[in-house]
Amino acid sequence: NAKDLVAAAETEVETLSVADAIARHARDDGGTVFVDLRDIRELWRDGKVSGAFHAPRGMLEFWVDPESEYHRDVFSSGKALVFYCRGGQRSALAAKAVQDMGLSGVAHIGGGFTAWTDAGGPTEEVKPKPRR
């Protein structure tokens, strides 16, 4: 079941406490990218970690794969990647998936964005783009 998959993933990926994630965000020199995996409607409703890159969970493997037509350069930049979602489950699975694809320097935030906001981590608003 999904709970077992998440538990198994967490034995293989680095899970940052929210305190460690906030400290890492505060001291970052540009060598770490925080990656928001939530649905865009979640970002519009709740905001995101300040400066985070949005990568919808459903496209992640395609965006990571350098041979995919959907590849995004941020995933081949060599920077450390810190994934998060609402509660830390999707991000655990995502971190494991990209680690299995060969990326290193991957972690996720235990407790996700909920823990981040509860701890007072810096956030920014995300507004819908105007329709054309």
Short mmCIF file of N, CA, C and O in Angstrom, two decimals:
data_model
loop_
_atom_site.label_atom_id
_atom_site.label_comp_id
_atom_site.label_asym_id
_atom_site.label_seq_id
_atom_site.Cartn_x
_atom_site.Cartn_y
_atom_site.Cartn_z
N ASN A 1 0.83 -1.19 0.00
CA ASN A 1 0.00 0.00 0.00
C ASN A 1 0.88 1.25 0.00
O ASN A 1 2.10 1.16 0.14
N ALA A 2 0.26 2.40 -0.15
CA ALA A 2 1.01 3.65 -0.26
C ALA A 2 1.83 3.93 1.00
O ALA A 2 2.98 4.41 0.90
N LYS A 3 1.26 3.64 2.16
CA LYS A 3 1.98 3.88 3.41
C LYS A 3 3.28 3.09 3.46
O LYS A 3 4.32 3.59 3.87
N ASP A 4 3.23 1.84 3.00
CA ASP A 4 4.43 1.00 2.98
C ASP A 4 5.45 1.53 1.97
O ASP A 4 6.66 1.49 2.22
N LEU A 5 4.98 2.01 0.82
CA LEU A 5 5.89 2.57 -0.17
C LEU A 5 6.61 3.80 0.38
O LEU A 5 7.82 3.96 0.18
N VAL A 6 5.90 4.66 1.08
CA VAL A 6 6.51 5.85 1.68
C VAL A 6 7.52 5.44 2.73
O VAL A 6 8.65 5.96 2.77
N ALA A 7 7.15 4.50 3.60
CA ALA A 7 8.07 4.04 4.65
C ALA A 7 9.33 3.45 4.04
O ALA A 7 10.45 3.72 4.52
N ALA A 8 9.19 2.67 2.99
CA ALA A 8 10.36 2.09 2.32
C ALA A 8 11.23 3.18 1.70
O ALA A 8 12.46 3.14 1.81
N ALA A 9 10.61 4.17 1.07
CA ALA A 9 11.36 5.27 0.46
C ALA A 9 12.17 6.01 1.52
O ALA A 9 13.33 6.37 1.30
N GLU A 10 11.55 6.23 2.67
CA GLU A 10 12.23 7.00 3.71
C GLU A 10 13.45 6.27 4.29
O GLU A 10 14.30 6.91 4.90
N THR A 11 13.55 4.97 4.08
CA THR A 11 14.76 4.26 4.52
C THR A 11 15.90 4.46 3.55
O THR A 11 17.05 4.15 3.87
N GLU A 12 15.60 4.97 2.36
CA GLU A 12 16.62 5.09 1.32
C GLU A 12 16.97 6.53 0.94
O GLU A 12 17.93 6.74 0.20
N VAL A 13 16.20 7.49 1.42
CA VAL A 13 16.49 8.89 1.08
C VAL A 13 16.72 9.69 2.35
O VAL A 13 16.32 9.29 3.44
N GLU A 14 17.37 10.82 2.19
CA GLU A 14 17.61 11.71 3.33
C GLU A 14 16.34 12.49 3.64
O GLU A 14 15.77 13.13 2.76
N THR A 15 15.92 12.41 4.89
CA THR A 15 14.77 13.19 5.35
C THR A 15 15.28 14.30 6.25
O THR A 15 15.89 14.03 7.29
N LEU A 16 15.07 15.54 5.85
CA LEU A 16 15.48 16.68 6.66
C LEU A 16 14.37 17.03 7.64
O LEU A 16 13.20 17.08 7.25
N SER A 17 14.73 17.31 8.87
CA SER A 17 13.75 17.87 9.80
C SER A 17 13.41 19.26 9.29
O SER A 17 14.20 19.88 8.57
N VAL A 18 12.25 19.76 9.68
CA VAL A 18 11.87 21.09 9.21
C VAL A 18 12.86 22.13 9.73
O VAL A 18 13.20 23.08 9.01
N ALA A 19 13.37 21.97 10.93
CA ALA A 19 14.36 22.91 11.47
C ALA A 19 15.63 22.91 10.62
O ALA A 19 16.17 23.97 10.30
N ASP A 20 16.09 21.72 10.23
CA ASP A 20 17.27 21.63 9.38
C ASP A 20 17.01 22.21 8.00
O ASP A 20 17.88 22.87 7.42
N ALA A 21 15.82 21.98 7.48
CA ALA A 21 15.47 22.52 6.15
C ALA A 21 15.42 24.05 6.18
O ALA A 21 15.94 24.70 5.27
N ILE A 22 14.83 24.61 7.22
CA ILE A 22 14.76 26.07 7.33
C ILE A 22 16.16 26.65 7.48
O ILE A 22 16.49 27.66 6.85
N ALA A 23 17.00 26.01 8.27
CA ALA A 23 18.38 26.48 8.44
C ALA A 23 19.14 26.40 7.12
O ALA A 23 19.89 27.32 6.77
N ARG A 24 18.95 25.34 6.39
CA ARG A 24 19.61 25.18 5.09
C ARG A 24 19.15 26.25 4.12
O ARG A 24 19.94 26.83 3.38
N HIS A 25 17.86 26.53 4.12
CA HIS A 25 17.30 27.58 3.26
C HIS A 25 17.90 28.93 3.62
O HIS A 25 18.26 29.71 2.74
N ALA A 26 18.04 29.20 4.91
CA ALA A 26 18.53 30.50 5.38
C ALA A 26 20.00 30.72 5.03
O ALA A 26 20.40 31.84 4.74
N ARG A 27 20.79 29.67 5.03
CA ARG A 27 22.23 29.83 4.78
C ARG A 27 22.64 29.49 3.36
O ARG A 27 23.82 29.53 3.02
N ASP A 28 21.68 29.18 2.50
CA ASP A 28 22.01 28.72 1.17
C ASP A 28 22.75 29.77 0.36
O ASP A 28 22.41 30.95 0.36
N ASP A 29 23.75 29.30 -0.36
CA ASP A 29 24.56 30.17 -1.22
C ASP A 29 24.25 29.96 -2.70
O ASP A 29 25.06 30.28 -3.56
N GLY A 30 23.09 29.39 -2.98
CA GLY A 30 22.72 29.12 -4.36
C GLY A 30 23.01 27.69 -4.78
O GLY A 30 22.77 27.33 -5.93
N GLY A 31 23.49 26.86 -3.88
CA GLY A 31 23.83 25.49 -4.21
C GLY A 31 22.72 24.50 -3.94
O GLY A 31 22.90 23.30 -4.15
N THR A 32 21.57 24.99 -3.47
CA THR A 32 20.44 24.11 -3.17
C THR A 32 19.19 24.66 -3.83
O THR A 32 18.95 25.87 -3.79
N VAL A 33 18.39 23.77 -4.39
CA VAL A 33 17.10 24.15 -4.96
C VAL A 33 16.02 23.43 -4.17
O VAL A 33 16.04 22.21 -4.04
N PHE A 34 15.09 24.19 -3.63
CA PHE A 34 13.90 23.61 -2.99
C PHE A 34 12.88 23.39 -4.09
O PHE A 34 12.63 24.28 -4.90
N VAL A 35 12.33 22.18 -4.14
CA VAL A 35 11.43 21.78 -5.23
C VAL A 35 10.06 21.45 -4.66
O VAL A 35 9.90 20.52 -3.87
N ASP A 36 9.07 22.23 -5.06
CA ASP A 36 7.69 22.05 -4.62
C ASP A 36 6.99 21.11 -5.59
O ASP A 36 6.89 21.40 -6.78
N LEU A 37 6.50 20.00 -5.07
CA LEU A 37 5.87 18.96 -5.90
C LEU A 37 4.35 19.06 -5.93
O LEU A 37 3.71 18.26 -6.62
N ARG A 38 3.79 19.99 -5.20
CA ARG A 38 2.34 20.03 -5.06
C ARG A 38 1.66 20.48 -6.35
O ARG A 38 2.27 21.11 -7.21
N ASP A 39 0.39 20.19 -6.43
CA ASP A 39 -0.44 20.64 -7.53
C ASP A 39 -0.47 22.18 -7.53
O ASP A 39 -0.44 22.80 -6.47
N ILE A 40 -0.54 22.76 -8.70
CA ILE A 40 -0.52 24.23 -8.80
C ILE A 40 -1.63 24.88 -7.97
O ILE A 40 -1.44 25.95 -7.41
N ARG A 41 -2.78 24.22 -7.85
CA ARG A 41 -3.86 24.80 -7.05
C ARG A 41 -3.47 24.89 -5.57
O ARG A 41 -3.92 25.78 -4.87
N GLU A 42 -2.63 23.97 -5.10
CA GLU A 42 -2.14 24.04 -3.73
C GLU A 42 -1.24 25.26 -3.56
O GLU A 42 -1.27 25.93 -2.52
N LEU A 43 -0.42 25.54 -4.57
CA LEU A 43 0.46 26.71 -4.50
C LEU A 43 -0.37 28.00 -4.50
O LEU A 43 -0.09 28.92 -3.74
N TRP A 44 -1.39 28.06 -5.37
CA TRP A 44 -2.23 29.25 -5.41
C TRP A 44 -2.92 29.48 -4.08
O TRP A 44 -3.07 30.61 -3.63
N ARG A 45 -3.36 28.41 -3.46
CA ARG A 45 -4.09 28.51 -2.20
C ARG A 45 -3.17 28.84 -1.01
O ARG A 45 -3.50 29.68 -0.19
N ASP A 46 -2.00 28.17 -0.96
CA ASP A 46 -1.18 28.23 0.25
C ASP A 46 0.17 28.91 0.09
O ASP A 46 0.86 29.11 1.09
N GLY A 47 0.58 29.22 -1.13
CA GLY A 47 1.92 29.77 -1.34
C GLY A 47 2.94 28.65 -1.42
O GLY A 47 2.59 27.47 -1.49
N LYS A 48 4.21 29.04 -1.40
CA LYS A 48 5.30 28.06 -1.48
C LYS A 48 6.49 28.55 -0.68
O LYS A 48 6.53 29.70 -0.25
N VAL A 49 7.45 27.68 -0.49
CA VAL A 49 8.71 28.07 0.15
C VAL A 49 9.33 29.17 -0.71
O VAL A 49 9.37 29.05 -1.95
N SER A 50 9.80 30.22 -0.08
CA SER A 50 10.40 31.33 -0.83
C SER A 50 11.50 30.83 -1.76
O SER A 50 12.41 30.11 -1.33
N GLY A 51 11.38 31.19 -3.04
CA GLY A 51 12.38 30.83 -4.02
C GLY A 51 12.30 29.42 -4.56
O GLY A 51 13.14 29.03 -5.39
N ALA A 52 11.33 28.64 -4.14
CA ALA A 52 11.23 27.24 -4.58
C ALA A 52 10.89 27.14 -6.06
O ALA A 52 10.22 28.00 -6.62
N PHE A 53 11.34 26.05 -6.65
CA PHE A 53 11.02 25.71 -8.04
C PHE A 53 9.83 24.77 -8.02
O PHE A 53 9.81 23.81 -7.25
N HIS A 54 8.83 25.03 -8.84
CA HIS A 54 7.65 24.16 -8.87
C HIS A 54 7.83 23.10 -9.95
O HIS A 54 8.07 23.40 -11.12
N ALA A 55 7.71 21.83 -9.53
CA ALA A 55 7.75 20.70 -10.45
C ALA A 55 6.59 19.79 -10.10
O ALA A 55 6.64 19.07 -9.11
N PRO A 56 5.52 19.82 -10.88
CA PRO A 56 4.38 18.97 -10.55
C PRO A 56 4.80 17.50 -10.48
O PRO A 56 5.53 17.02 -11.34
N ARG A 57 4.35 16.82 -9.46
CA ARG A 57 4.76 15.43 -9.23
C ARG A 57 4.54 14.55 -10.45
O ARG A 57 5.36 13.69 -10.76
N GLY A 58 3.49 14.77 -11.18
CA GLY A 58 3.20 13.93 -12.33
C GLY A 58 4.17 14.09 -13.49
O GLY A 58 4.23 13.23 -14.38
N MET A 59 4.96 15.15 -13.50
CA MET A 59 5.92 15.38 -14.58
C MET A 59 7.36 15.19 -14.13
O MET A 59 8.28 15.27 -14.96
N LEU A 60 7.59 14.91 -12.87
CA LEU A 60 8.94 14.94 -12.32
C LEU A 60 9.93 14.06 -13.08
O LEU A 60 11.00 14.54 -13.47
N GLU A 61 9.63 12.80 -13.27
CA GLU A 61 10.58 11.91 -13.93
C GLU A 61 10.92 12.39 -15.35
O GLU A 61 12.06 12.28 -15.79
N PHE A 62 9.94 12.96 -16.04
CA PHE A 62 10.18 13.48 -17.39
C PHE A 62 11.06 14.72 -17.33
O PHE A 62 11.91 14.93 -18.19
N TRP A 63 10.87 15.57 -16.32
CA TRP A 63 11.67 16.78 -16.18
C TRP A 63 13.09 16.45 -15.75
O TRP A 63 14.02 17.18 -16.08
N VAL A 64 13.27 15.37 -15.01
CA VAL A 64 14.60 14.97 -14.54
C VAL A 64 15.42 14.31 -15.65
O VAL A 64 16.63 14.53 -15.75
N ASP A 65 14.80 13.53 -16.49
CA ASP A 65 15.48 12.76 -17.52
C ASP A 65 16.08 13.68 -18.59
O ASP A 65 15.34 14.33 -19.34
N PRO A 66 17.41 13.74 -18.70
CA PRO A 66 18.02 14.64 -19.68
C PRO A 66 17.71 14.27 -21.12
O PRO A 66 17.89 15.08 -22.03
N GLU A 67 17.24 13.05 -21.36
CA GLU A 67 16.90 12.63 -22.72
C GLU A 67 15.43 12.88 -23.06
O GLU A 67 15.01 12.67 -24.20
N SER A 68 14.67 13.36 -22.10
CA SER A 68 13.25 13.63 -22.32
C SER A 68 13.07 14.99 -22.97
O SER A 68 13.79 15.95 -22.67
N GLU A 69 12.08 15.07 -23.83
CA GLU A 69 11.77 16.37 -24.44
C GLU A 69 11.27 17.38 -23.41
O GLU A 69 11.22 18.57 -23.68
N TYR A 70 10.91 16.91 -22.22
CA TYR A 70 10.40 17.77 -21.16
C TYR A 70 11.46 18.17 -20.14
O TYR A 70 11.15 18.85 -19.17
N HIS A 71 12.70 17.73 -20.33
CA HIS A 71 13.78 17.97 -19.36
C HIS A 71 13.87 19.45 -18.94
O HIS A 71 13.72 20.34 -19.78
N ARG A 72 14.12 19.65 -17.66
CA ARG A 72 14.36 21.00 -17.12
C ARG A 72 15.79 21.04 -16.59
O ARG A 72 16.23 20.17 -15.83
N ASP A 73 16.52 22.08 -16.98
CA ASP A 73 17.93 22.21 -16.64
C ASP A 73 18.22 22.20 -15.15
O ASP A 73 19.30 21.79 -14.74
N VAL A 74 17.29 22.64 -14.34
CA VAL A 74 17.52 22.68 -12.90
C VAL A 74 17.90 21.29 -12.36
O VAL A 74 18.67 21.18 -11.41
N PHE A 75 17.40 20.25 -13.00
CA PHE A 75 17.67 18.89 -12.52
C PHE A 75 19.01 18.33 -13.00
O PHE A 75 19.43 17.28 -12.52
N SER A 76 19.67 19.01 -13.91
CA SER A 76 21.01 18.60 -14.33
C SER A 76 22.04 19.65 -13.94
O SER A 76 23.16 19.65 -14.43
N SER A 77 21.67 20.53 -13.03
CA SER A 77 22.54 21.64 -12.62
C SER A 77 23.63 21.23 -11.65
O SER A 77 24.57 21.99 -11.41
N GLY A 78 23.51 20.05 -11.04
CA GLY A 78 24.47 19.63 -10.03
C GLY A 78 24.18 20.18 -8.65
O GLY A 78 24.90 19.89 -7.70
N LYS A 79 23.12 20.98 -8.54
CA LYS A 79 22.75 21.54 -7.24
C LYS A 79 22.05 20.48 -6.40
O LYS A 79 21.43 19.55 -6.92
N ALA A 80 22.14 20.64 -5.08
CA ALA A 80 21.40 19.78 -4.16
C ALA A 80 19.92 20.08 -4.34
O ALA A 80 19.53 21.23 -4.59
N LEU A 81 19.09 19.06 -4.21
CA LEU A 81 17.64 19.21 -4.38
C LEU A 81 16.93 18.81 -3.10
O LEU A 81 17.18 17.72 -2.57
N VAL A 82 16.07 19.69 -2.62
CA VAL A 82 15.25 19.40 -1.43
C VAL A 82 13.80 19.44 -1.87
O VAL A 82 13.26 20.49 -2.19
N PHE A 83 13.18 18.26 -1.91
CA PHE A 83 11.80 18.13 -2.33
C PHE A 83 10.85 18.32 -1.15
O PHE A 83 11.19 17.97 -0.01
N TYR A 84 9.67 18.84 -1.44
CA TYR A 84 8.62 18.88 -0.43
C TYR A 84 7.26 18.86 -1.09
O TYR A 84 7.10 19.19 -2.26
N CYS A 85 6.29 18.41 -0.31
CA CYS A 85 4.88 18.39 -0.71
C CYS A 85 4.10 18.89 0.51
O CYS A 85 4.67 19.55 1.37
N ARG A 86 2.86 18.59 0.60
CA ARG A 86 2.07 19.08 1.74
C ARG A 86 2.49 18.44 3.05
O ARG A 86 2.70 19.12 4.03
N GLY A 87 2.62 17.09 3.06
CA GLY A 87 2.89 16.41 4.32
C GLY A 87 4.13 15.54 4.36
O GLY A 87 4.42 14.93 5.38
N GLY A 88 4.85 15.44 3.25
CA GLY A 88 6.09 14.68 3.23
C GLY A 88 5.99 13.30 2.62
O GLY A 88 6.99 12.58 2.57
N GLN A 89 4.83 12.91 2.14
CA GLN A 89 4.69 11.59 1.55
C GLN A 89 5.06 11.58 0.06
O GLN A 89 5.88 10.77 -0.37
N ARG A 90 4.45 12.46 -0.71
CA ARG A 90 4.80 12.55 -2.13
C ARG A 90 6.28 12.87 -2.31
O ARG A 90 6.93 12.36 -3.22
N SER A 91 6.81 13.73 -1.42
CA SER A 91 8.21 14.11 -1.56
C SER A 91 9.15 12.96 -1.24
O SER A 91 10.23 12.85 -1.83
N ALA A 92 8.79 12.08 -0.31
CA ALA A 92 9.62 10.91 -0.03
C ALA A 92 9.68 10.01 -1.26
O ALA A 92 10.75 9.55 -1.67
N LEU A 93 8.52 9.77 -1.88
CA LEU A 93 8.47 8.93 -3.08
C LEU A 93 9.22 9.59 -4.24
O LEU A 93 9.93 8.92 -4.99
N ALA A 94 9.09 10.90 -4.38
CA ALA A 94 9.77 11.62 -5.46
C ALA A 94 11.28 11.59 -5.26
O ALA A 94 12.03 11.37 -6.23
N ALA A 95 11.73 11.81 -4.04
CA ALA A 95 13.17 11.78 -3.77
C ALA A 95 13.75 10.41 -4.11
O ALA A 95 14.82 10.31 -4.72
N LYS A 96 13.04 9.36 -3.74
CA LYS A 96 13.51 8.01 -4.06
C LYS A 96 13.52 7.80 -5.57
O LYS A 96 14.48 7.25 -6.12
N ALA A 97 12.49 8.25 -6.26
CA ALA A 97 12.42 8.05 -7.72
C ALA A 97 13.59 8.73 -8.42
O ALA A 97 14.24 8.11 -9.28
N VAL A 98 13.88 9.97 -8.08
CA VAL A 98 14.96 10.67 -8.78
C VAL A 98 16.33 10.14 -8.34
O VAL A 98 17.27 10.13 -9.14
N GLN A 99 16.42 9.69 -7.12
CA GLN A 99 17.66 9.05 -6.66
C GLN A 99 17.88 7.76 -7.46
O GLN A 99 18.99 7.48 -7.91
N ASP A 100 16.81 7.00 -7.67
CA ASP A 100 16.90 5.78 -8.48
C ASP A 100 17.26 6.10 -9.94
O ASP A 100 17.83 5.26 -10.64
N MET A 101 16.94 7.30 -10.39
CA MET A 101 17.28 7.73 -11.74
C MET A 101 18.72 8.22 -11.84
O MET A 101 19.18 8.59 -12.93
N GLY A 102 19.43 8.25 -10.71
CA GLY A 102 20.83 8.61 -10.73
C GLY A 102 21.20 9.95 -10.14
O GLY A 102 22.38 10.31 -10.11
N LEU A 103 20.22 10.72 -9.69
CA LEU A 103 20.55 12.01 -9.07
C LEU A 103 21.10 11.79 -7.67
O LEU A 103 20.64 10.92 -6.93
N SER A 104 22.07 12.60 -7.30
CA SER A 104 22.59 12.57 -5.94
C SER A 104 22.32 13.93 -5.30
O SER A 104 21.88 14.86 -5.96
N GLY A 105 22.59 14.02 -4.01
CA GLY A 105 22.33 15.28 -3.32
C GLY A 105 20.86 15.57 -3.18
O GLY A 105 20.43 16.72 -3.23
N VAL A 106 20.07 14.52 -3.01
CA VAL A 106 18.61 14.63 -2.94
C VAL A 106 18.14 14.39 -1.52
O VAL A 106 18.62 13.49 -0.84
N ALA A 107 17.20 15.22 -1.07
CA ALA A 107 16.58 15.05 0.25
C ALA A 107 15.13 15.49 0.16
O ALA A 107 14.71 16.05 -0.86
N HIS A 108 14.38 15.25 1.23
CA HIS A 108 13.02 15.78 1.29
C HIS A 108 12.75 16.25 2.71
O HIS A 108 13.47 15.89 3.65
N ILE A 109 11.74 17.10 2.85
CA ILE A 109 11.40 17.68 4.16
C ILE A 109 10.35 16.81 4.83
O ILE A 109 9.24 16.67 4.34
N GLY A 110 10.72 16.23 5.97
CA GLY A 110 9.75 15.48 6.77
C GLY A 110 8.65 16.42 7.25
O GLY A 110 8.94 17.49 7.78
N GLY A 111 7.42 16.04 7.03
CA GLY A 111 6.31 16.89 7.43
C GLY A 111 5.90 17.89 6.37
O GLY A 111 4.87 18.55 6.48
N GLY A 112 6.72 18.06 5.34
CA GLY A 112 6.39 18.88 4.19
C GLY A 112 6.11 20.35 4.47
O GLY A 112 6.58 20.93 5.45
N PHE A 113 5.33 20.93 3.57
CA PHE A 113 5.02 22.36 3.64
C PHE A 113 4.21 22.70 4.88
O PHE A 113 4.35 23.79 5.44
N THR A 114 3.41 21.76 5.34
CA THR A 114 2.65 22.00 6.57
C THR A 114 3.59 22.23 7.74
O THR A 114 3.43 23.19 8.50
N ALA A 115 4.59 21.37 7.88
CA ALA A 115 5.57 21.54 8.96
C ALA A 115 6.36 22.83 8.76
O ALA A 115 6.66 23.55 9.73
N TRP A 116 6.69 23.15 7.51
CA TRP A 116 7.44 24.36 7.19
C TRP A 116 6.68 25.61 7.66
O TRP A 116 7.24 26.47 8.33
N THR A 117 5.42 25.70 7.30
CA THR A 117 4.64 26.89 7.69
C THR A 117 4.37 26.91 9.19
O THR A 117 4.41 27.97 9.80
N ASP A 118 4.13 25.73 9.78
CA ASP A 118 3.91 25.67 11.24
C ASP A 118 5.15 26.16 11.99
O ASP A 118 5.03 26.74 13.08
N ALA A 119 6.33 25.95 11.42
CA ALA A 119 7.58 26.36 12.06
C ALA A 119 7.98 27.79 11.69
O ALA A 119 9.02 28.29 12.14
N GLY A 120 7.18 28.45 10.88
CA GLY A 120 7.47 29.84 10.51
C GLY A 120 8.48 30.00 9.40
O GLY A 120 9.09 31.06 9.26
N GLY A 121 8.68 28.96 8.59
CA GLY A 121 9.61 29.07 7.46
C GLY A 121 9.13 30.11 6.46
O GLY A 121 7.93 30.36 6.33
N PRO A 122 10.07 30.74 5.74
CA PRO A 122 9.70 31.81 4.81
C PRO A 122 8.92 31.26 3.61
O PRO A 122 9.29 30.24 3.02
N THR A 123 7.84 31.96 3.28
CA THR A 123 7.00 31.56 2.16
C THR A 123 6.75 32.76 1.25
O THR A 123 7.01 33.91 1.63
N GLU A 124 6.25 32.46 0.08
CA GLU A 124 5.83 33.52 -0.84
C GLU A 124 4.51 33.13 -1.48
O GLU A 124 4.21 31.95 -1.62
N GLU A 125 3.77 34.13 -1.85
CA GLU A 125 2.47 33.92 -2.50
C GLU A 125 2.69 33.51 -3.95
O GLU A 125 3.65 33.92 -4.59
N VAL A 126 1.78 32.68 -4.45
CA VAL A 126 1.80 32.28 -5.86
C VAL A 126 0.44 32.63 -6.43
O VAL A 126 -0.58 32.15 -5.93
N LYS A 127 0.43 33.47 -7.43
CA LYS A 127 -0.84 33.89 -8.05
C LYS A 127 -1.02 33.18 -9.39
O LYS A 127 -0.06 32.95 -10.10
N PRO A 128 -2.26 32.87 -9.71
CA PRO A 128 -2.53 32.27 -11.04
C PRO A 128 -2.10 33.23 -12.14
O PRO A 128 -2.22 34.45 -12.01
N LYS A 129 -1.59 32.66 -13.23
CA LYS A 129 -1.24 33.47 -14.39
C LYS A 129 -2.53 33.90 -15.07
O LYS A 129 -3.48 33.12 -15.16
N PRO A 130 -2.58 35.12 -15.58
CA PRO A 130 -3.79 35.55 -16.29
C PRO A 130 -4.02 34.68 -17.52
O PRO A 130 -3.08 34.29 -18.20
N ARG A 131 -5.29 34.41 -17.77
CA ARG A 131 -5.62 33.64 -18.98
C ARG A 131 -5.45 34.51 -20.20
O ARG A 131 -5.70 35.69 -20.17
N ARG A 132 -5.05 33.87 -21.28
CA ARG A 132 -4.83 34.62 -22.54
C ARG A 132 -6.14 34.83 -23.25
O ARG A 132 -7.04 34.12 -23.27
#
